[in-house]
Amino acid sequence: MKYGPAVRRRKLGAELRTLRVQAGLTSGEAARLVGWHQSKVSRIETGRSGVKPSDVLRLLDAFEARDPGIRELLVALAGGDEAGGHHWWHAYRGLLPPAYRDFISLESQACRIRTLETSVVPGLLQTPEYAHAVTRSVLNGAPDRHIDALVEVRLARQDVLRADPPLRLTAVLDEAVLRREVGGNGVLRRQLTHLAEAAAMPHVRIQVLPFASGGHIGLTGPFVVFSFPNTSDLDVVVLDHLTSSLYLERKEDLKAYTDAFDALLLHARSPEDSLEFIAKIAG
C-alpha cells in the first residue's frame, strides 16, 4: 500500500494543512521551502494527489513539526514506515510486507484498539508458544528461522500494552477462539490462563461471545478499529485477508463498524462473566 485510498489522502492532506497554518506559512511559502510548485502543495492538502512518505517528511521539516508521534502517524498514512529514524520493526524490513509494517506503525501510535476475533487469540494477547503454533499453521512449510522471526515481531508488538501510557485494548472473542486447540491442549490452556492475566490489567477488556448467544453481527468476520489521540477523524478500520489488508476510513464505514462493535459488547458476556467463562474452559 504505497498510497492510501482517496479518503486516506484527504485526511493526510487536512492534517498537513493544519500543521502548515500552525507554522504560519502560506501554501506558496511552504512550496518554496521544499522546492515545489504551489499547485503540488494544494493538490496534496486537498487530497487530489498522493504523496510519498519522504515528501511528507520534507513538509513536516519545513513546518518544524518535530513531534515523533505525529510524524510517524502521518508517514504511515502516506503508506510508509520511515519517520526520521529507525523503529524496532526496521530490523525485520526484509521479512515484513509493507502492509504489515503499516499495520504495526499504526498500532504503535494508536491510543485505543477495538478488535473482534473469531478464530484465534489477538496477536497482542498471544503467548510465545501459541504465537508460534499460529504462525506455523498459517505458513506451513516455511523455514524455522522465518517462523521464529515472525513470532519475535508479534511478541515485540505487545510492548504497546506496557507503554506509558499503555494502549487501551478492548477485545471481543468468539467462543471458537477459546476452544480451538492451536498447538494442542496444553498450549491452549496456558494461553487461556494468559488471557485471564491480561484481562486483569486496567487497560485491557475482554468479552466473550458464547456459542449459546446464536447469530450476531460479527459473523461476517474479524476486524480492528484503531483510534488515535487528538486525531479522532483519522480513526481507521482494518480488515485482514489471506494476502492483503483492507483499510476503511469513510465516516459511514467507521460508524458502521463502531456501531457493530458496540452491539457486540452488549451481546457478549460481561468482562467478569467472560473471565469465569475462560477459566471454566481452561479447567
mmCIF file of C-alpha atoms in Angstrom:
data_model
loop_
_atom_site.group_PDB
_atom_site.id
_atom_site.type_symbol
_atom_site.label_atom_id
_atom_site.label_comp_id
_atom_site.label_asym_id
_atom_site.label_seq_id
_atom_site.Cartn_x
_atom_site.Cartn_y
_atom_site.Cartn_z
ATOM 1 C CA MET A 1 0.000 0.000 0.000
ATOM 2 C CA LYS A 2 2.264 2.782 -1.260
ATOM 3 C CA TYR A 3 -0.543 5.336 -1.213
ATOM 4 C CA GLY A 4 -3.777 5.179 0.705
ATOM 5 C CA PRO A 5 -7.231 5.461 -0.854
ATOM 6 C CA ALA A 6 -8.804 8.824 -1.629
ATOM 7 C CA VAL A 7 -10.231 9.345 1.873
ATOM 8 C CA ARG A 8 -6.876 8.498 3.420
ATOM 9 C CA ARG A 9 -5.201 11.121 1.194
ATOM 10 C CA ARG A 10 -7.781 13.739 2.180
ATOM 11 C CA LYS A 11 -7.225 13.088 5.874
ATOM 12 C CA LEU A 12 -3.470 13.245 5.481
ATOM 13 C CA GLY A 13 -3.798 16.453 3.462
ATOM 14 C CA ALA A 14 -6.033 18.032 6.086
ATOM 15 C CA GLU A 15 -3.505 17.267 8.833
ATOM 16 C CA LEU A 16 -0.647 18.704 6.755
ATOM 17 C CA ARG A 17 -2.662 21.846 6.058
ATOM 18 C CA THR A 18 -3.347 22.276 9.795
ATOM 19 C CA LEU A 19 0.356 21.951 10.584
ATOM 20 C CA ARG A 20 1.237 24.439 7.829
ATOM 21 C CA VAL A 21 -1.224 27.005 9.187
ATOM 22 C CA GLN A 22 0.099 26.463 12.715
ATOM 23 C CA ALA A 23 3.585 27.159 11.357
ATOM 24 C CA GLY A 24 2.334 30.496 9.970
ATOM 25 C CA LEU A 25 3.050 29.600 6.353
ATOM 26 C CA THR A 26 1.029 30.103 3.198
ATOM 27 C CA SER A 27 0.893 27.243 0.690
ATOM 28 C CA GLY A 28 3.181 29.270 -1.571
ATOM 29 C CA GLU A 29 5.743 29.776 1.191
ATOM 30 C CA ALA A 30 5.632 26.085 2.080
ATOM 31 C CA ALA A 31 6.155 25.183 -1.578
ATOM 32 C CA ARG A 32 9.210 27.431 -1.847
ATOM 33 C CA LEU A 33 10.732 25.907 1.293
ATOM 34 C CA VAL A 34 10.624 22.405 -0.210
ATOM 35 C CA GLY A 35 11.342 23.454 -3.794
ATOM 36 C CA TRP A 36 7.929 22.632 -5.272
ATOM 37 C CA HIS A 37 5.277 24.489 -7.189
ATOM 38 C CA GLN A 38 2.407 25.810 -5.080
ATOM 39 C CA SER A 39 -0.073 23.666 -7.003
ATOM 40 C CA LYS A 40 1.599 20.498 -5.712
ATOM 41 C CA VAL A 41 1.106 21.568 -2.096
ATOM 42 C CA SER A 42 -2.519 22.455 -2.851
ATOM 43 C CA ARG A 43 -3.184 19.087 -4.505
ATOM 44 C CA ILE A 44 -1.700 17.255 -1.515
ATOM 45 C CA GLU A 45 -3.698 19.291 1.009
ATOM 46 C CA THR A 46 -6.974 18.713 -0.814
ATOM 47 C CA GLY A 47 -6.309 15.001 -1.275
ATOM 48 C CA ARG A 48 -6.313 15.230 -5.062
ATOM 49 C CA SER A 49 -2.752 13.924 -5.211
ATOM 50 C CA GLY A 50 -0.930 11.137 -3.417
ATOM 51 C CA VAL A 51 2.258 11.913 -1.545
ATOM 52 C CA LYS A 52 5.332 9.834 -0.853
ATOM 53 C CA PRO A 53 6.408 9.242 2.764
ATOM 54 C CA SER A 54 9.688 11.049 2.036
ATOM 55 C CA ASP A 55 7.750 14.103 0.792
ATOM 56 C CA VAL A 56 5.634 14.089 3.963
ATOM 57 C CA LEU A 57 8.844 14.265 5.963
ATOM 58 C CA ARG A 58 10.069 17.202 3.853
ATOM 59 C CA LEU A 59 6.856 19.085 4.580
ATOM 60 C CA LEU A 60 6.985 18.257 8.282
ATOM 61 C CA ASP A 61 10.567 19.527 8.436
ATOM 62 C CA ALA A 62 9.500 22.737 6.679
ATOM 63 C CA PHE A 63 6.692 23.159 9.218
ATOM 64 C CA GLU A 64 9.143 22.390 12.050
ATOM 65 C CA ALA A 65 6.746 19.676 13.218
ATOM 66 C CA ARG A 66 9.033 17.625 15.464
ATOM 67 C CA ASP A 67 6.521 15.541 17.442
ATOM 68 C CA PRO A 68 7.639 11.944 16.726
ATOM 69 C CA GLY A 69 4.137 10.560 17.208
ATOM 70 C CA ILE A 70 2.599 12.913 14.633
ATOM 71 C CA ARG A 71 5.493 12.350 12.214
ATOM 72 C CA GLU A 72 5.194 8.590 12.405
ATOM 73 C CA LEU A 73 1.414 8.603 12.088
ATOM 74 C CA LEU A 74 1.354 10.894 9.032
ATOM 75 C CA VAL A 75 4.137 8.953 7.332
ATOM 76 C CA ALA A 76 2.171 5.760 7.979
ATOM 77 C CA LEU A 77 -0.901 7.395 6.422
ATOM 78 C CA ALA A 78 1.190 8.133 3.339
ATOM 79 C CA GLY A 79 1.998 4.439 3.115
ATOM 80 C CA GLY A 80 5.431 4.066 4.661
ATOM 81 C CA ASP A 81 7.218 3.432 7.934
ATOM 82 C CA GLU A 82 10.072 5.901 7.656
ATOM 83 C CA ALA A 83 9.641 8.658 10.203
ATOM 84 C CA GLY A 84 13.002 10.265 10.574
ATOM 85 C CA GLY A 85 14.522 7.278 12.316
ATOM 86 C CA HIS A 86 14.537 3.521 12.590
ATOM 87 C CA HIS A 87 11.947 1.731 14.680
ATOM 88 C CA TRP A 88 12.221 -1.725 16.158
ATOM 89 C CA TRP A 89 10.479 -3.310 13.172
ATOM 90 C CA HIS A 90 13.044 -1.842 10.760
ATOM 91 C CA ALA A 91 15.295 -4.789 11.613
ATOM 92 C CA TYR A 92 12.647 -7.054 10.036
ATOM 93 C CA ARG A 93 12.114 -4.880 6.953
ATOM 94 C CA GLY A 94 13.118 -7.628 4.531
ATOM 95 C CA LEU A 95 10.746 -10.077 6.211
ATOM 96 C CA LEU A 96 7.596 -7.998 6.678
ATOM 97 C CA PRO A 97 5.435 -6.920 3.732
ATOM 98 C CA PRO A 98 4.641 -3.176 3.523
ATOM 99 C CA ALA A 99 1.023 -3.660 4.618
ATOM 100 C CA TYR A 100 2.139 -5.404 7.819
ATOM 101 C CA ARG A 101 4.688 -2.654 8.529
ATOM 102 C CA ASP A 102 1.926 -0.086 8.079
ATOM 103 C CA PHE A 103 -0.275 -2.032 10.485
ATOM 104 C CA ILE A 104 2.477 -2.157 13.124
ATOM 105 C CA SER A 105 3.205 1.551 12.692
ATOM 106 C CA LEU A 106 -0.461 2.463 13.166
ATOM 107 C CA GLU A 107 -0.717 0.088 16.127
ATOM 108 C CA SER A 108 2.302 1.695 17.775
ATOM 109 C CA GLN A 109 0.700 5.148 17.560
ATOM 110 C CA ALA A 110 -2.889 4.237 18.455
ATOM 111 C CA CYS A 111 -4.273 5.129 21.863
ATOM 112 C CA ARG A 112 -7.105 2.606 21.613
ATOM 113 C CA ILE A 113 -7.833 -0.575 19.714
ATOM 114 C CA ARG A 114 -11.160 -2.379 19.479
ATOM 115 C CA THR A 115 -10.955 -5.812 17.918
ATOM 116 C CA LEU A 116 -13.281 -8.671 17.111
ATOM 117 C CA GLU A 117 -11.629 -12.075 16.742
ATOM 118 C CA THR A 118 -13.496 -15.148 15.560
ATOM 119 C CA SER A 119 -10.723 -17.742 15.113
ATOM 120 C CA VAL A 120 -7.563 -17.034 17.117
ATOM 121 C CA VAL A 121 -6.443 -15.001 20.121
ATOM 122 C CA PRO A 122 -5.480 -11.425 19.120
ATOM 123 C CA GLY A 123 -1.769 -11.047 18.448
ATOM 124 C CA LEU A 124 -1.344 -8.551 21.294
ATOM 125 C CA LEU A 125 -2.529 -11.203 23.766
ATOM 126 C CA GLN A 126 -0.764 -14.314 22.454
ATOM 127 C CA THR A 127 1.780 -16.347 24.397
ATOM 128 C CA PRO A 128 5.045 -17.196 22.602
ATOM 129 C CA GLU A 129 4.146 -20.856 22.109
ATOM 130 C CA TYR A 130 0.634 -20.031 20.914
ATOM 131 C CA ALA A 131 2.031 -17.397 18.515
ATOM 132 C CA HIS A 132 4.500 -19.968 17.184
ATOM 133 C CA ALA A 133 1.726 -22.518 16.634
ATOM 134 C CA VAL A 134 -0.490 -19.968 14.835
ATOM 135 C CA THR A 135 2.334 -18.797 12.611
ATOM 136 C CA ARG A 136 3.376 -22.360 11.822
ATOM 137 C CA SER A 137 -0.212 -23.228 10.860
ATOM 138 C CA VAL A 138 -0.576 -20.225 8.554
ATOM 139 C CA LEU A 139 2.874 -20.579 6.954
ATOM 140 C CA ASN A 140 3.131 -24.337 6.777
ATOM 141 C CA GLY A 141 6.449 -25.319 5.215
ATOM 142 C CA ALA A 142 8.243 -22.036 5.950
ATOM 143 C CA PRO A 143 11.810 -22.300 7.355
ATOM 144 C CA ASP A 144 12.103 -22.349 11.147
ATOM 145 C CA ARG A 145 14.139 -19.121 11.166
ATOM 146 C CA HIS A 146 11.360 -17.376 9.236
ATOM 147 C CA ILE A 147 8.725 -18.589 11.699
ATOM 148 C CA ASP A 148 10.870 -17.608 14.687
ATOM 149 C CA ALA A 149 11.422 -14.099 13.318
ATOM 150 C CA LEU A 150 7.692 -13.540 12.752
ATOM 151 C CA VAL A 151 6.964 -14.699 16.299
ATOM 152 C CA GLU A 152 9.576 -12.226 17.574
ATOM 153 C CA VAL A 153 7.731 -9.471 15.726
ATOM 154 C CA ARG A 154 4.390 -10.493 17.198
ATOM 155 C CA LEU A 155 5.767 -10.517 20.739
ATOM 156 C CA ALA A 156 7.546 -7.186 20.252
ATOM 157 C CA ARG A 157 4.231 -5.643 19.189
ATOM 158 C CA GLN A 158 2.890 -6.399 22.661
ATOM 159 C CA ASP A 159 5.092 -3.687 24.164
ATOM 160 C CA VAL A 160 2.296 -1.200 23.393
ATOM 161 C CA LEU A 161 0.394 -2.733 26.320
ATOM 162 C CA ARG A 162 3.305 -1.911 28.628
ATOM 163 C CA ALA A 163 3.964 1.596 27.306
ATOM 164 C CA ASP A 164 3.396 4.807 29.256
ATOM 165 C CA PRO A 165 0.579 5.491 28.669
ATOM 166 C CA PRO A 166 -0.421 1.998 27.587
ATOM 167 C CA LEU A 167 -2.623 1.166 24.642
ATOM 168 C CA ARG A 168 -6.257 0.605 25.666
ATOM 169 C CA LEU A 169 -7.393 -2.712 24.215
ATOM 170 C CA THR A 170 -10.952 -3.995 24.060
ATOM 171 C CA ALA A 171 -11.268 -7.471 22.566
ATOM 172 C CA VAL A 172 -14.447 -9.368 21.775
ATOM 173 C CA LEU A 173 -13.682 -13.059 21.305
ATOM 174 C CA ASP A 174 -15.971 -15.628 19.778
ATOM 175 C CA GLU A 175 -16.115 -18.807 21.863
ATOM 176 C CA ALA A 176 -14.409 -20.625 18.983
ATOM 177 C CA VAL A 177 -11.234 -18.699 19.841
ATOM 178 C CA LEU A 178 -11.228 -20.281 23.300
ATOM 179 C CA ARG A 179 -11.858 -23.828 22.107
ATOM 180 C CA ARG A 180 -9.678 -24.168 19.005
ATOM 181 C CA GLU A 181 -6.690 -26.216 20.172
ATOM 182 C CA VAL A 182 -3.994 -24.319 18.328
ATOM 183 C CA GLY A 183 -0.751 -26.063 19.215
ATOM 184 C CA GLY A 184 -2.559 -28.698 21.278
ATOM 185 C CA ASN A 185 -4.472 -28.789 24.534
ATOM 186 C CA GLY A 186 -1.585 -27.734 26.766
ATOM 187 C CA VAL A 187 -0.697 -24.702 24.639
ATOM 188 C CA LEU A 188 -4.325 -23.623 24.613
ATOM 189 C CA ARG A 189 -4.758 -23.989 28.386
ATOM 190 C CA ARG A 190 -1.687 -21.863 29.049
ATOM 191 C CA GLN A 191 -2.931 -19.312 26.520
ATOM 192 C CA LEU A 192 -6.292 -19.099 28.275
ATOM 193 C CA THR A 193 -4.537 -18.567 31.606
ATOM 194 C CA HIS A 194 -2.552 -15.756 29.994
ATOM 195 C CA LEU A 195 -5.782 -14.194 28.721
ATOM 196 C CA ALA A 196 -7.149 -14.101 32.249
ATOM 197 C CA GLU A 197 -3.942 -12.475 33.493
ATOM 198 C CA ALA A 198 -4.038 -9.886 30.710
ATOM 199 C CA ALA A 199 -7.664 -9.048 31.489
ATOM 200 C CA ALA A 200 -6.587 -8.093 34.997
ATOM 201 C CA MET A 201 -4.756 -5.083 33.554
ATOM 202 C CA PRO A 202 -6.928 -1.952 33.840
ATOM 203 C CA HIS A 203 -6.411 -1.017 30.185
ATOM 204 C CA VAL A 204 -7.389 -4.442 28.800
ATOM 205 C CA ARG A 205 -11.001 -5.540 28.478
ATOM 206 C CA ILE A 206 -12.007 -8.970 27.189
ATOM 207 C CA GLN A 207 -15.570 -10.093 26.484
ATOM 208 C CA VAL A 208 -16.639 -13.457 25.116
ATOM 209 C CA LEU A 209 -19.400 -14.215 22.623
ATOM 210 C CA PRO A 210 -20.546 -17.738 23.611
ATOM 211 C CA PHE A 211 -21.973 -20.161 21.081
ATOM 212 C CA ALA A 212 -25.247 -20.037 23.004
ATOM 213 C CA SER A 213 -25.711 -16.405 22.010
ATOM 214 C CA GLY A 214 -26.523 -17.551 18.491
ATOM 215 C CA GLY A 215 -26.046 -15.384 15.439
ATOM 216 C CA HIS A 216 -24.514 -11.931 15.753
ATOM 217 C CA ILE A 217 -23.258 -9.114 13.550
ATOM 218 C CA GLY A 218 -19.662 -10.305 13.923
ATOM 219 C CA LEU A 219 -20.315 -13.438 11.865
ATOM 220 C CA THR A 220 -19.107 -11.544 8.796
ATOM 221 C CA GLY A 221 -15.533 -11.777 10.101
ATOM 222 C CA PRO A 222 -12.888 -10.198 12.356
ATOM 223 C CA PHE A 223 -11.929 -6.538 12.257
ATOM 224 C CA VAL A 224 -9.824 -3.984 14.126
ATOM 225 C CA VAL A 225 -10.688 -0.343 14.844
ATOM 226 C CA PHE A 226 -7.719 1.963 15.502
ATOM 227 C CA SER A 227 -8.225 5.253 17.363
ATOM 228 C CA PHE A 228 -5.583 7.950 17.765
ATOM 229 C CA PRO A 229 -5.019 10.674 20.373
ATOM 230 C CA ASN A 230 -6.124 14.174 19.331
ATOM 231 C CA THR A 231 -6.893 12.999 15.782
ATOM 232 C CA SER A 232 -10.231 11.212 16.022
ATOM 233 C CA ASP A 233 -11.028 11.742 12.360
ATOM 234 C CA LEU A 234 -8.006 9.602 11.484
ATOM 235 C CA ASP A 235 -9.604 6.501 13.008
ATOM 236 C CA VAL A 236 -9.438 3.533 10.667
ATOM 237 C CA VAL A 237 -10.942 0.047 10.397
ATOM 238 C CA VAL A 238 -8.680 -2.764 9.201
ATOM 239 C CA LEU A 239 -9.972 -5.978 7.683
ATOM 240 C CA ASP A 240 -7.417 -8.757 7.226
ATOM 241 C CA HIS A 241 -7.472 -11.121 4.280
ATOM 242 C CA LEU A 242 -5.168 -14.006 3.417
ATOM 243 C CA THR A 243 -2.873 -11.967 1.180
ATOM 244 C CA SER A 244 -3.733 -8.343 1.975
ATOM 245 C CA SER A 245 -5.389 -5.894 4.370
ATOM 246 C CA LEU A 246 -8.258 -3.528 3.609
ATOM 247 C CA TYR A 247 -8.344 -0.087 5.247
ATOM 248 C CA LEU A 248 -11.766 1.561 5.658
ATOM 249 C CA GLU A 249 -11.814 5.267 6.504
ATOM 250 C CA ARG A 250 -15.062 6.747 5.225
ATOM 251 C CA LYS A 251 -17.144 8.182 8.045
ATOM 252 C CA GLU A 252 -20.044 5.915 7.195
ATOM 253 C CA ASP A 253 -17.773 2.828 7.304
ATOM 254 C CA LEU A 254 -16.270 3.873 10.627
ATOM 255 C CA LYS A 255 -19.720 4.446 12.095
ATOM 256 C CA ALA A 256 -20.958 1.095 10.819
ATOM 257 C CA TYR A 257 -18.078 -0.811 12.410
ATOM 258 C CA THR A 258 -18.026 1.127 15.677
ATOM 259 C CA ASP A 259 -21.792 0.660 15.994
ATOM 260 C CA ALA A 260 -21.332 -3.039 15.246
ATOM 261 C CA PHE A 261 -18.638 -3.297 17.916
ATOM 262 C CA ASP A 262 -20.834 -1.559 20.478
ATOM 263 C CA ALA A 263 -23.601 -4.031 19.642
ATOM 264 C CA LEU A 264 -21.201 -6.934 20.110
ATOM 265 C CA LEU A 265 -20.242 -5.638 23.560
ATOM 266 C CA LEU A 266 -23.902 -5.709 24.554
ATOM 267 C CA HIS A 267 -24.356 -9.165 23.015
ATOM 268 C CA ALA A 268 -21.288 -10.653 24.717
ATOM 269 C CA ARG A 269 -20.824 -11.766 28.304
ATOM 270 C CA SER A 270 -19.683 -9.062 30.709
ATOM 271 C CA PRO A 271 -15.939 -8.795 31.407
ATOM 272 C CA GLU A 272 -16.452 -10.509 34.790
ATOM 273 C CA ASP A 273 -18.578 -13.327 33.353
ATOM 274 C CA SER A 274 -16.138 -13.692 30.481
ATOM 275 C CA LEU A 275 -13.244 -14.310 32.892
ATOM 276 C CA GLU A 276 -15.249 -17.017 34.626
ATOM 277 C CA PHE A 277 -16.134 -18.500 31.250
ATOM 278 C CA ILE A 278 -12.470 -18.545 30.165
ATOM 279 C CA ALA A 279 -11.422 -20.146 33.477
ATOM 280 C CA LYS A 280 -14.083 -22.816 33.112
ATOM 281 C CA ILE A 281 -12.874 -23.758 29.623
ATOM 282 C CA ALA A 282 -9.231 -23.695 30.735
ATOM 283 C CA GLY A 283 -10.076 -26.010 33.625
#
